[in-house]
């Protein structure tokens, strides 16, 4: 049978392929025109205002102080350095916030699922209170209503005259490492390495003989004991410098400025309420059949949780948790509202106002956050692909 | 022959029924639980009475100056005196009815759409989308015989609600377009959507607001003056539509491929398939997600404080600086917090209710 040649019935503009091509060309053209319009306006406006473009301003002298800097910084340093100082402050508060929020969130999330009625209800009240309030309101509350109401340095609240809390911030003793502390650190690393080897060996032995080895207790002992032995053997090479009231303020020790404290508390408390919900929903997402099957195999409740539920819950928890971490990093930019010198407050705030280089400054600031986000979501996709259920 | 008659059942032991039984089961089931219960009880007993005393029993309600605040508790007089400002900002007092009318109408329309089994939903929806914005604009701003109220007079809760609703109004259709673009088979729309979504989702809202307030005037022709509120709204809408797009994409992905194949087989065009088959189903499944995004947006509107708009939080914050009312920040924050909380909590309850209604799978 000879194949029949179908004649082209449709007009060329009704051909799906041609249409797609035409649509895309029009779209690309429209977007280009839009950007050309913006670029044209911007160049014209910048000329009118006498603002020069380019990144030369980064080498100019900044001339303003920053209340918290993790690297040496003075008013004589450049605008470029203010960028680094702000970035480091953002990273500091984000890292501390992520740690605190995770710990608090896990505790509250597990408490929400507790069989204890009172504990579960209290956790529920915590979650519903803090996740339904705007973060900025919470930051203001901690900063203006709580920390600003603290006593003056003279009447500081204190724990054993070593930890102090007053309107100027939190004062903690700072450790001073003397000669020989390297041994203690070395012993700690050695203990961790020994634990890893021990875990491998115990796992292998269990595979072969079925006998279990108390890895957890041995590891705890190793990690606590080895550095302790090294500490006493080298003659206690660690001393503490305590903050002392001199004149109107404290000197020595570690100072946490109230801006950092307020931001950290608010970020941790807020994010913890969201993490708690993620933990709860993650654990509930593991089908009840899994728990029953594990119990039928004779696993005790602790092991059911550790070996069956948590590994499966993690698959649900970790992606959502990462996006909460990302939100926390982005939310740390609210620092600018209470004057904590983070990237947005220092660089997109003071530097932008002094130099007027709006485009460069905002582009750099956005690029930082974008880089962090894209890096984390890249790892997230990798993890997701790795941990997804492999079904036939 | 004796008939065997069993004794009546013994009642269950008194320790397993009633309050005692409940407490044994739910509060003291193990030593650890007992310790936890006692610890939690201590916290409640230690902190609840002082809070209630402060907020209600010892609080001051009557009066109109700070001298009225004599009992040790909260001074709600501060909130009472400033209430209209917290609600309407600097909107002229004789025009409040316009704001109330506009929001009342919106409330009725939304209730009509959300409550099940109300008639003529599609007409009401069309009215809400096409006609209501014009009515609202005339009521809020002025025109058609109503005196004009400039946007710098808008403030308080009114501004918060306006920012959130307008942000949502633009974010939803734009989000749908972006989500469709991201799932399109054509490379250019897909690339543009991906870049747009990832760009806005990757940066904090503050920088977006900074950008829209500082850079938007640079981008536009020189003689075009853009209102501060409009600039903030541009930023919020762009930001929000990126988040909305991801929520809607989730719904599109969850839809079985058979639906679009069936639509193709029926000979529907792309847009017919989208509007008649795909989107109605996809959007329905993501309503809880959309509500959650709206809650986030509602909370995020507080950030406009940083670019100098007077939303609820901002106006409460500025009231603390009044020399006649120094030192009442806790009362102000508690009031503002309560307003935000009521809105967010009721919306989140609504979204949970929807989730339960839509979730028909295997439950524990």
PDB file of N, CA and C in Angstrom, chain A residues 116-188:
ATOM      1  N   UNK A 116       2.543  14.117  76.686  1.00  0.00           N
ATOM      2  CA  UNK A 116       2.195  14.939  77.851  1.00  0.00           C
ATOM      3  C   UNK A 116       1.334  16.111  77.398  1.00  0.00           C
ATOM      4  N   UNK A 117       0.100  16.136  77.881  1.00  0.00           N
ATOM      5  CA  UNK A 117      -0.876  17.112  77.405  1.00  0.00           C
ATOM      6  C   UNK A 117      -0.400  18.533  77.625  1.00  0.00           C
ATOM      7  N   UNK A 118       0.092  18.820  78.835  1.00  0.00           N
ATOM      8  CA  UNK A 118       0.468  20.179  79.198  1.00  0.00           C
ATOM      9  C   UNK A 118       1.649  20.662  78.343  1.00  0.00           C
ATOM     10  N   UNK A 119       2.662  19.794  78.217  1.00  0.00           N
ATOM     11  CA  UNK A 119       3.847  20.167  77.437  1.00  0.00           C
ATOM     12  C   UNK A 119       3.463  20.420  75.988  1.00  0.00           C
ATOM     13  N   UNK A 120       2.622  19.519  75.443  1.00  0.00           N
ATOM     14  CA  UNK A 120       2.207  19.659  74.054  1.00  0.00           C
ATOM     15  C   UNK A 120       1.433  20.955  73.832  1.00  0.00           C
ATOM     16  N   UNK A 121       0.548  21.294  74.789  1.00  0.00           N
ATOM     17  CA  UNK A 121      -0.240  22.524  74.639  1.00  0.00           C
ATOM     18  C   UNK A 121       0.636  23.764  74.739  1.00  0.00           C
ATOM     19  N   UNK A 122       1.598  23.743  75.675  1.00  0.00           N
ATOM     20  CA  UNK A 122       2.487  24.902  75.813  1.00  0.00           C
ATOM     21  C   UNK A 122       3.298  25.098  74.535  1.00  0.00           C
ATOM     22  N   UNK A 123       3.787  23.981  73.973  1.00  0.00           N
ATOM     23  CA  UNK A 123       4.542  24.082  72.716  1.00  0.00           C
ATOM     24  C   UNK A 123       3.642  24.635  71.618  1.00  0.00           C
ATOM     25  N   UNK A 124       2.366  24.194  71.618  1.00  0.00           N
ATOM     26  CA  UNK A 124       1.425  24.694  70.620  1.00  0.00           C
ATOM     27  C   UNK A 124       1.217  26.201  70.753  1.00  0.00           C
ATOM     28  N   UNK A 125       1.087  26.668  72.003  1.00  0.00           N
ATOM     29  CA  UNK A 125       0.896  28.106  72.218  1.00  0.00           C
ATOM     30  C   UNK A 125       2.128  28.872  71.727  1.00  0.00           C
ATOM     31  N   UNK A 126       3.306  28.349  72.044  1.00  0.00           N
ATOM     32  CA  UNK A 126       4.539  28.991  71.576  1.00  0.00           C
ATOM     33  C   UNK A 126       4.518  29.127  70.054  1.00  0.00           C
ATOM     34  N   UNK A 127       4.232  28.008  69.379  1.00  0.00           N
ATOM     35  CA  UNK A 127       4.288  28.017  67.914  1.00  0.00           C
ATOM     36  C   UNK A 127       3.288  29.014  67.347  1.00  0.00           C
ATOM     37  N   UNK A 128       2.027  28.927  67.838  1.00  0.00           N
ATOM     38  CA  UNK A 128       0.996  29.780  67.246  1.00  0.00           C
ATOM     39  C   UNK A 128       1.224  31.255  67.561  1.00  0.00           C
ATOM     40  N   UNK A 129       1.849  31.529  68.725  1.00  0.00           N
ATOM     41  CA  UNK A 129       2.105  32.932  69.050  1.00  0.00           C
ATOM     42  C   UNK A 129       3.166  33.515  68.132  1.00  0.00           C
ATOM     43  N   UNK A 130       4.307  32.852  68.062  1.00  0.00           N
ATOM     44  CA  UNK A 130       5.445  33.516  67.437  1.00  0.00           C
ATOM     45  C   UNK A 130       5.420  33.453  65.921  1.00  0.00           C
ATOM     46  N   UNK A 131       4.782  32.421  65.362  1.00  0.00           N
ATOM     47  CA  UNK A 131       4.832  32.391  63.898  1.00  0.00           C
ATOM     48  C   UNK A 131       3.760  33.284  63.283  1.00  0.00           C
ATOM     49  N   UNK A 132       2.819  33.768  64.110  1.00  0.00           N
ATOM     50  CA  UNK A 132       1.789  34.649  63.567  1.00  0.00           C
ATOM     51  C   UNK A 132       2.042  36.120  63.864  1.00  0.00           C
ATOM     52  N   UNK A 133       3.247  36.433  64.333  1.00  0.00           N
ATOM     53  CA  UNK A 133       3.595  37.837  64.558  1.00  0.00           C
ATOM     54  C   UNK A 133       4.685  38.227  63.576  1.00  0.00           C
ATOM     55  N   UNK A 134       4.604  39.439  63.007  1.00  0.00           N
ATOM     56  CA  UNK A 134       5.660  39.855  62.084  1.00  0.00           C
ATOM     57  C   UNK A 134       7.014  39.873  62.785  1.00  0.00           C
ATOM     58  N   UNK A 135       8.036  39.431  62.060  1.00  0.00           N
ATOM     59  CA  UNK A 135       9.367  39.365  62.654  1.00  0.00           C
ATOM     60  C   UNK A 135       9.851  40.741  63.101  1.00  0.00           C
ATOM     61  N   UNK A 136       9.554  41.749  62.304  1.00  0.00           N
ATOM     62  CA  UNK A 136      10.043  43.096  62.631  1.00  0.00           C
ATOM     63  C   UNK A 136       9.462  43.550  63.975  1.00  0.00           C
ATOM     64  N   UNK A 137       8.189  43.240  64.205  1.00  0.00           N
ATOM     65  CA  UNK A 137       7.559  43.579  65.483  1.00  0.00           C
ATOM     66  C   UNK A 137       8.281  42.886  66.623  1.00  0.00           C
ATOM     67  N   UNK A 138       8.645  41.623  66.400  1.00  0.00           N
ATOM     68  CA  UNK A 138       9.348  40.894  67.453  1.00  0.00           C
ATOM     69  C   UNK A 138      10.721  41.495  67.717  1.00  0.00           C
ATOM     70  N   UNK A 139      11.425  41.875  66.656  1.00  0.00           N
ATOM     71  CA  UNK A 139      12.746  42.498  66.834  1.00  0.00           C
ATOM     72  C   UNK A 139      12.598  43.783  67.638  1.00  0.00           C
ATOM     73  N   UNK A 140      11.624  44.613  67.266  1.00  0.00           N
ATOM     74  CA  UNK A 140      11.388  45.862  67.995  1.00  0.00           C
ATOM     75  C   UNK A 140      11.071  45.576  69.451  1.00  0.00           C
ATOM     76  N   UNK A 141      10.211  44.579  69.672  1.00  0.00           N
ATOM     77  CA  UNK A 141       9.816  44.267  71.039  1.00  0.00           C
ATOM     78  C   UNK A 141      11.041  43.924  71.877  1.00  0.00           C
ATOM     79  N   UNK A 142      11.871  43.013  71.382  1.00  0.00           N
ATOM     80  CA  UNK A 142      13.046  42.614  72.169  1.00  0.00           C
ATOM     81  C   UNK A 142      14.003  43.784  72.356  1.00  0.00           C
ATOM     82  N   UNK A 143      14.143  44.585  71.322  1.00  0.00           N
ATOM     83  CA  UNK A 143      15.139  45.654  71.408  1.00  0.00           C
ATOM     84  C   UNK A 143      14.628  46.816  72.250  1.00  0.00           C
ATOM     85  N   UNK A 144      13.449  47.351  71.918  1.00  0.00           N
ATOM     86  CA  UNK A 144      12.998  48.574  72.578  1.00  0.00           C
ATOM     87  C   UNK A 144      12.280  48.297  73.902  1.00  0.00           C
ATOM     88  N   UNK A 145      11.508  47.212  73.962  1.00  0.00           N
ATOM     89  CA  UNK A 145      10.700  46.994  75.165  1.00  0.00           C
ATOM     90  C   UNK A 145      11.436  46.157  76.200  1.00  0.00           C
ATOM     91  N   UNK A 146      12.277  45.217  75.775  1.00  0.00           N
ATOM     92  CA  UNK A 146      12.938  44.364  76.763  1.00  0.00           C
ATOM     93  C   UNK A 146      14.354  44.861  77.062  1.00  0.00           C
ATOM     94  N   UNK A 147      15.208  44.923  76.039  1.00  0.00           N
ATOM     95  CA  UNK A 147      16.615  45.224  76.319  1.00  0.00           C
ATOM     96  C   UNK A 147      16.830  46.669  76.737  1.00  0.00           C
ATOM     97  N   UNK A 148      16.004  47.594  76.220  1.00  0.00           N
ATOM     98  CA  UNK A 148      16.168  48.989  76.616  1.00  0.00           C
ATOM     99  C   UNK A 148      15.628  49.241  78.018  1.00  0.00           C
ATOM    100  N   UNK A 149      14.891  48.280  78.562  1.00  0.00           N
ATOM    101  CA  UNK A 149      14.350  48.451  79.910  1.00  0.00           C
ATOM    102  C   UNK A 149      15.281  47.868  80.964  1.00  0.00           C
ATOM    103  N   UNK A 150      16.425  47.348  80.537  1.00  0.00           N
ATOM    104  CA  UNK A 150      17.365  46.755  81.496  1.00  0.00           C
ATOM    105  C   UNK A 150      18.060  47.851  82.300  1.00  0.00           C
ATOM    106  N   UNK A 151      18.614  47.481  83.472  1.00  0.00           N
ATOM    107  CA  UNK A 151      19.263  48.501  84.314  1.00  0.00           C
ATOM    108  C   UNK A 151      20.546  49.051  83.687  1.00  0.00           C
ATOM    109  N   UNK A 152      21.042  50.141  84.254  1.00  0.00           N
ATOM    110  CA  UNK A 152      22.287  50.756  83.784  1.00  0.00           C
ATOM    111  C   UNK A 152      23.460  49.864  84.188  1.00  0.00           C
ATOM    112  N   UNK A 153      24.648  50.101  83.605  1.00  0.00           N
ATOM    113  CA  UNK A 153      25.798  49.247  83.912  1.00  0.00           C
ATOM    114  C   UNK A 153      26.071  49.124  85.413  1.00  0.00           C
ATOM    115  N   UNK A 154      25.843  50.213  86.169  1.00  0.00           N
ATOM    116  CA  UNK A 154      26.120  50.177  87.608  1.00  0.00           C
ATOM    117  C   UNK A 154      25.264  49.140  88.335  1.00  0.00           C
ATOM    118  N   UNK A 155      23.993  48.991  87.876  1.00  0.00           N
ATOM    119  CA  UNK A 155      23.088  48.064  88.554  1.00  0.00           C
ATOM    120  C   UNK A 155      22.848  46.809  87.717  1.00  0.00           C
ATOM    121  N   UNK A 156      23.884  46.371  87.014  1.00  0.00           N
ATOM    122  CA  UNK A 156      23.699  45.240  86.103  1.00  0.00           C
ATOM    123  C   UNK A 156      23.125  44.009  86.804  1.00  0.00           C
ATOM    124  N   UNK A 157      22.337  43.254  86.035  1.00  0.00           N
ATOM    125  CA  UNK A 157      21.987  41.915  86.485  1.00  0.00           C
ATOM    126  C   UNK A 157      23.232  41.061  86.272  1.00  0.00           C
ATOM    127  N   UNK A 158      23.488  40.131  87.197  1.00  0.00           N
ATOM    128  CA  UNK A 158      24.697  39.335  87.010  1.00  0.00           C
ATOM    129  C   UNK A 158      24.521  37.943  87.576  1.00  0.00           C
ATOM    130  N   UNK A 159      25.353  37.020  87.062  1.00  0.00           N
ATOM    131  CA  UNK A 159      25.416  35.673  87.625  1.00  0.00           C
ATOM    132  C   UNK A 159      26.804  35.539  88.228  1.00  0.00           C
ATOM    133  N   UNK A 160      26.884  35.492  89.531  1.00  0.00           N
ATOM    134  CA  UNK A 160      28.146  35.291  90.234  1.00  0.00           C
ATOM    135  C   UNK A 160      29.214  36.295  89.853  1.00  0.00           C
ATOM    136  N   UNK A 161      28.844  37.517  89.546  1.00  0.00           N
ATOM    137  CA  UNK A 161      29.800  38.586  89.203  1.00  0.00           C
ATOM    138  C   UNK A 161      30.700  38.206  88.032  1.00  0.00           C
ATOM    139  N   UNK A 162      30.250  37.251  87.208  1.00  0.00           N
ATOM    140  CA  UNK A 162      31.069  36.840  86.072  1.00  0.00           C
ATOM    141  C   UNK A 162      30.358  37.108  84.747  1.00  0.00           C
ATOM    142  N   UNK A 163      29.042  36.940  84.745  1.00  0.00           N
ATOM    143  CA  UNK A 163      28.237  37.254  83.570  1.00  0.00           C
ATOM    144  C   UNK A 163      27.377  38.476  83.904  1.00  0.00           C
ATOM    145  N   UNK A 164      27.389  39.486  83.039  1.00  0.00           N
ATOM    146  CA  UNK A 164      26.634  40.686  83.349  1.00  0.00           C
ATOM    147  C   UNK A 164      25.647  40.999  82.234  1.00  0.00           C
ATOM    148  N   UNK A 165      24.521  41.591  82.603  1.00  0.00           N
ATOM    149  CA  UNK A 165      23.500  41.967  81.629  1.00  0.00           C
ATOM    150  C   UNK A 165      23.018  43.368  81.978  1.00  0.00           C
ATOM    151  N   UNK A 166      23.176  44.306  81.060  1.00  0.00           N
ATOM    152  CA  UNK A 166      22.641  45.645  81.304  1.00  0.00           C
ATOM    153  C   UNK A 166      22.244  46.282  79.982  1.00  0.00           C
ATOM    154  N   UNK A 167      21.855  47.546  80.053  1.00  0.00           N
ATOM    155  CA  UNK A 167      21.306  48.217  78.873  1.00  0.00           C
ATOM    156  C   UNK A 167      22.325  48.324  77.743  1.00  0.00           C
ATOM    157  N   UNK A 168      23.609  48.237  78.083  1.00  0.00           N
ATOM    158  CA  UNK A 168      24.648  48.330  77.046  1.00  0.00           C
ATOM    159  C   UNK A 168      24.948  46.984  76.394  1.00  0.00           C
ATOM    160  N   UNK A 169      24.404  45.913  76.929  1.00  0.00           N
ATOM    161  CA  UNK A 169      24.623  44.622  76.300  1.00  0.00           C
ATOM    162  C   UNK A 169      24.882  43.519  77.300  1.00  0.00           C
ATOM    163  N   UNK A 170      25.378  42.394  76.769  1.00  0.00           N
ATOM    164  CA  UNK A 170      25.683  41.230  77.587  1.00  0.00           C
ATOM    165  C   UNK A 170      27.193  41.116  77.677  1.00  0.00           C
ATOM    166  N   UNK A 171      27.714  40.871  78.878  1.00  0.00           N
ATOM    167  CA  UNK A 171      29.160  40.771  79.058  1.00  0.00           C
ATOM    168  C   UNK A 171      29.495  39.377  79.564  1.00  0.00           C
ATOM    169  N   UNK A 172      30.369  38.695  78.830  1.00  0.00           N
ATOM    170  CA  UNK A 172      30.735  37.322  79.176  1.00  0.00           C
ATOM    171  C   UNK A 172      32.232  37.239  79.410  1.00  0.00           C
ATOM    172  N   UNK A 173      32.670  36.272  80.224  1.00  0.00           N
ATOM    173  CA  UNK A 173      34.112  36.070  80.370  1.00  0.00           C
ATOM    174  C   UNK A 173      34.696  35.570  79.054  1.00  0.00           C
ATOM    175  N   UNK A 174      35.906  36.008  78.741  1.00  0.00           N
ATOM    176  CA  UNK A 174      36.518  35.503  77.512  1.00  0.00           C
ATOM    177  C   UNK A 174      37.649  34.556  77.873  1.00  0.00           C
ATOM    178  N   UNK A 175      37.776  33.452  77.148  1.00  0.00           N
ATOM    179  CA  UNK A 175      38.843  32.496  77.452  1.00  0.00           C
ATOM    180  C   UNK A 175      40.191  33.024  76.985  1.00  0.00           C
ATOM    181  N   UNK A 176      41.236  32.744  77.765  1.00  0.00           N
ATOM    182  CA  UNK A 176      42.597  33.083  77.339  1.00  0.00           C
ATOM    183  C   UNK A 176      43.365  31.774  77.240  1.00  0.00           C
ATOM    184  N   UNK A 177      43.804  31.455  76.017  1.00  0.00           N
ATOM    185  CA  UNK A 177      44.503  30.189  75.794  1.00  0.00           C
ATOM    186  C   UNK A 177      45.982  30.400  76.046  1.00  0.00           C
ATOM    187  N   UNK A 178      46.533  29.602  76.977  1.00  0.00           N
ATOM    188  CA  UNK A 178      47.959  29.711  77.239  1.00  0.00           C
ATOM    189  C   UNK A 178      48.684  28.601  76.527  1.00  0.00           C
ATOM    190  N   UNK A 179      50.020  28.636  76.697  1.00  0.00           N
ATOM    191  CA  UNK A 179      50.827  27.640  76.021  1.00  0.00           C
ATOM    192  C   UNK A 179      50.426  26.250  76.484  1.00  0.00           C
ATOM    193  N   UNK A 180      50.340  25.325  75.567  1.00  0.00           N
ATOM    194  CA  UNK A 180      49.963  23.971  75.931  1.00  0.00           C
ATOM    195  C   UNK A 180      48.511  23.666  75.631  1.00  0.00           C
ATOM    196  N   UNK A 181      47.716  24.699  75.266  1.00  0.00           N
ATOM    197  CA  UNK A 181      46.326  24.430  74.968  1.00  0.00           C
ATOM    198  C   UNK A 181      46.202  23.641  73.672  1.00  0.00           C
ATOM    199  N   UNK A 182      47.224  23.769  72.829  1.00  0.00           N
ATOM    200  CA  UNK A 182      47.250  23.003  71.592  1.00  0.00           C
ATOM    201  C   UNK A 182      47.104  21.510  71.853  1.00  0.00           C
ATOM    202  N   UNK A 183      47.686  21.035  72.983  1.00  0.00           N
ATOM    203  CA  UNK A 183      47.569  19.616  73.307  1.00  0.00           C
ATOM    204  C   UNK A 183      46.122  19.245  73.566  1.00  0.00           C
ATOM    205  N   UNK A 184      45.412  20.131  74.274  1.00  0.00           N
ATOM    206  CA  UNK A 184      44.011  19.831  74.585  1.00  0.00           C
ATOM    207  C   UNK A 184      43.204  19.739  73.296  1.00  0.00           C
ATOM    208  N   UNK A 185      43.418  20.720  72.415  1.00  0.00           N
ATOM    209  CA  UNK A 185      42.712  20.706  71.133  1.00  0.00           C
ATOM    210  C   UNK A 185      43.068  19.458  70.350  1.00  0.00           C
ATOM    211  N   UNK A 186      44.370  19.104  70.394  1.00  0.00           N
ATOM    212  CA  UNK A 186      44.835  17.909  69.681  1.00  0.00           C
ATOM    213  C   UNK A 186      44.143  16.670  70.214  1.00  0.00           C
ATOM    214  N   UNK A 187      44.020  16.596  71.548  1.00  0.00           N
ATOM    215  CA  UNK A 187      43.379  15.441  72.166  1.00  0.00           C
ATOM    216  C   UNK A 187      41.918  15.345  71.740  1.00  0.00           C
ATOM    217  N   UNK A 188      41.277  16.495  71.616  1.00  0.00           N
ATOM    218  CA  UNK A 188      39.872  16.524  71.201  1.00  0.00           C
ATOM    219  C   UNK A 188      39.724  15.978  69.783  1.00  0.00           C
TER     220      UNK A 188
END
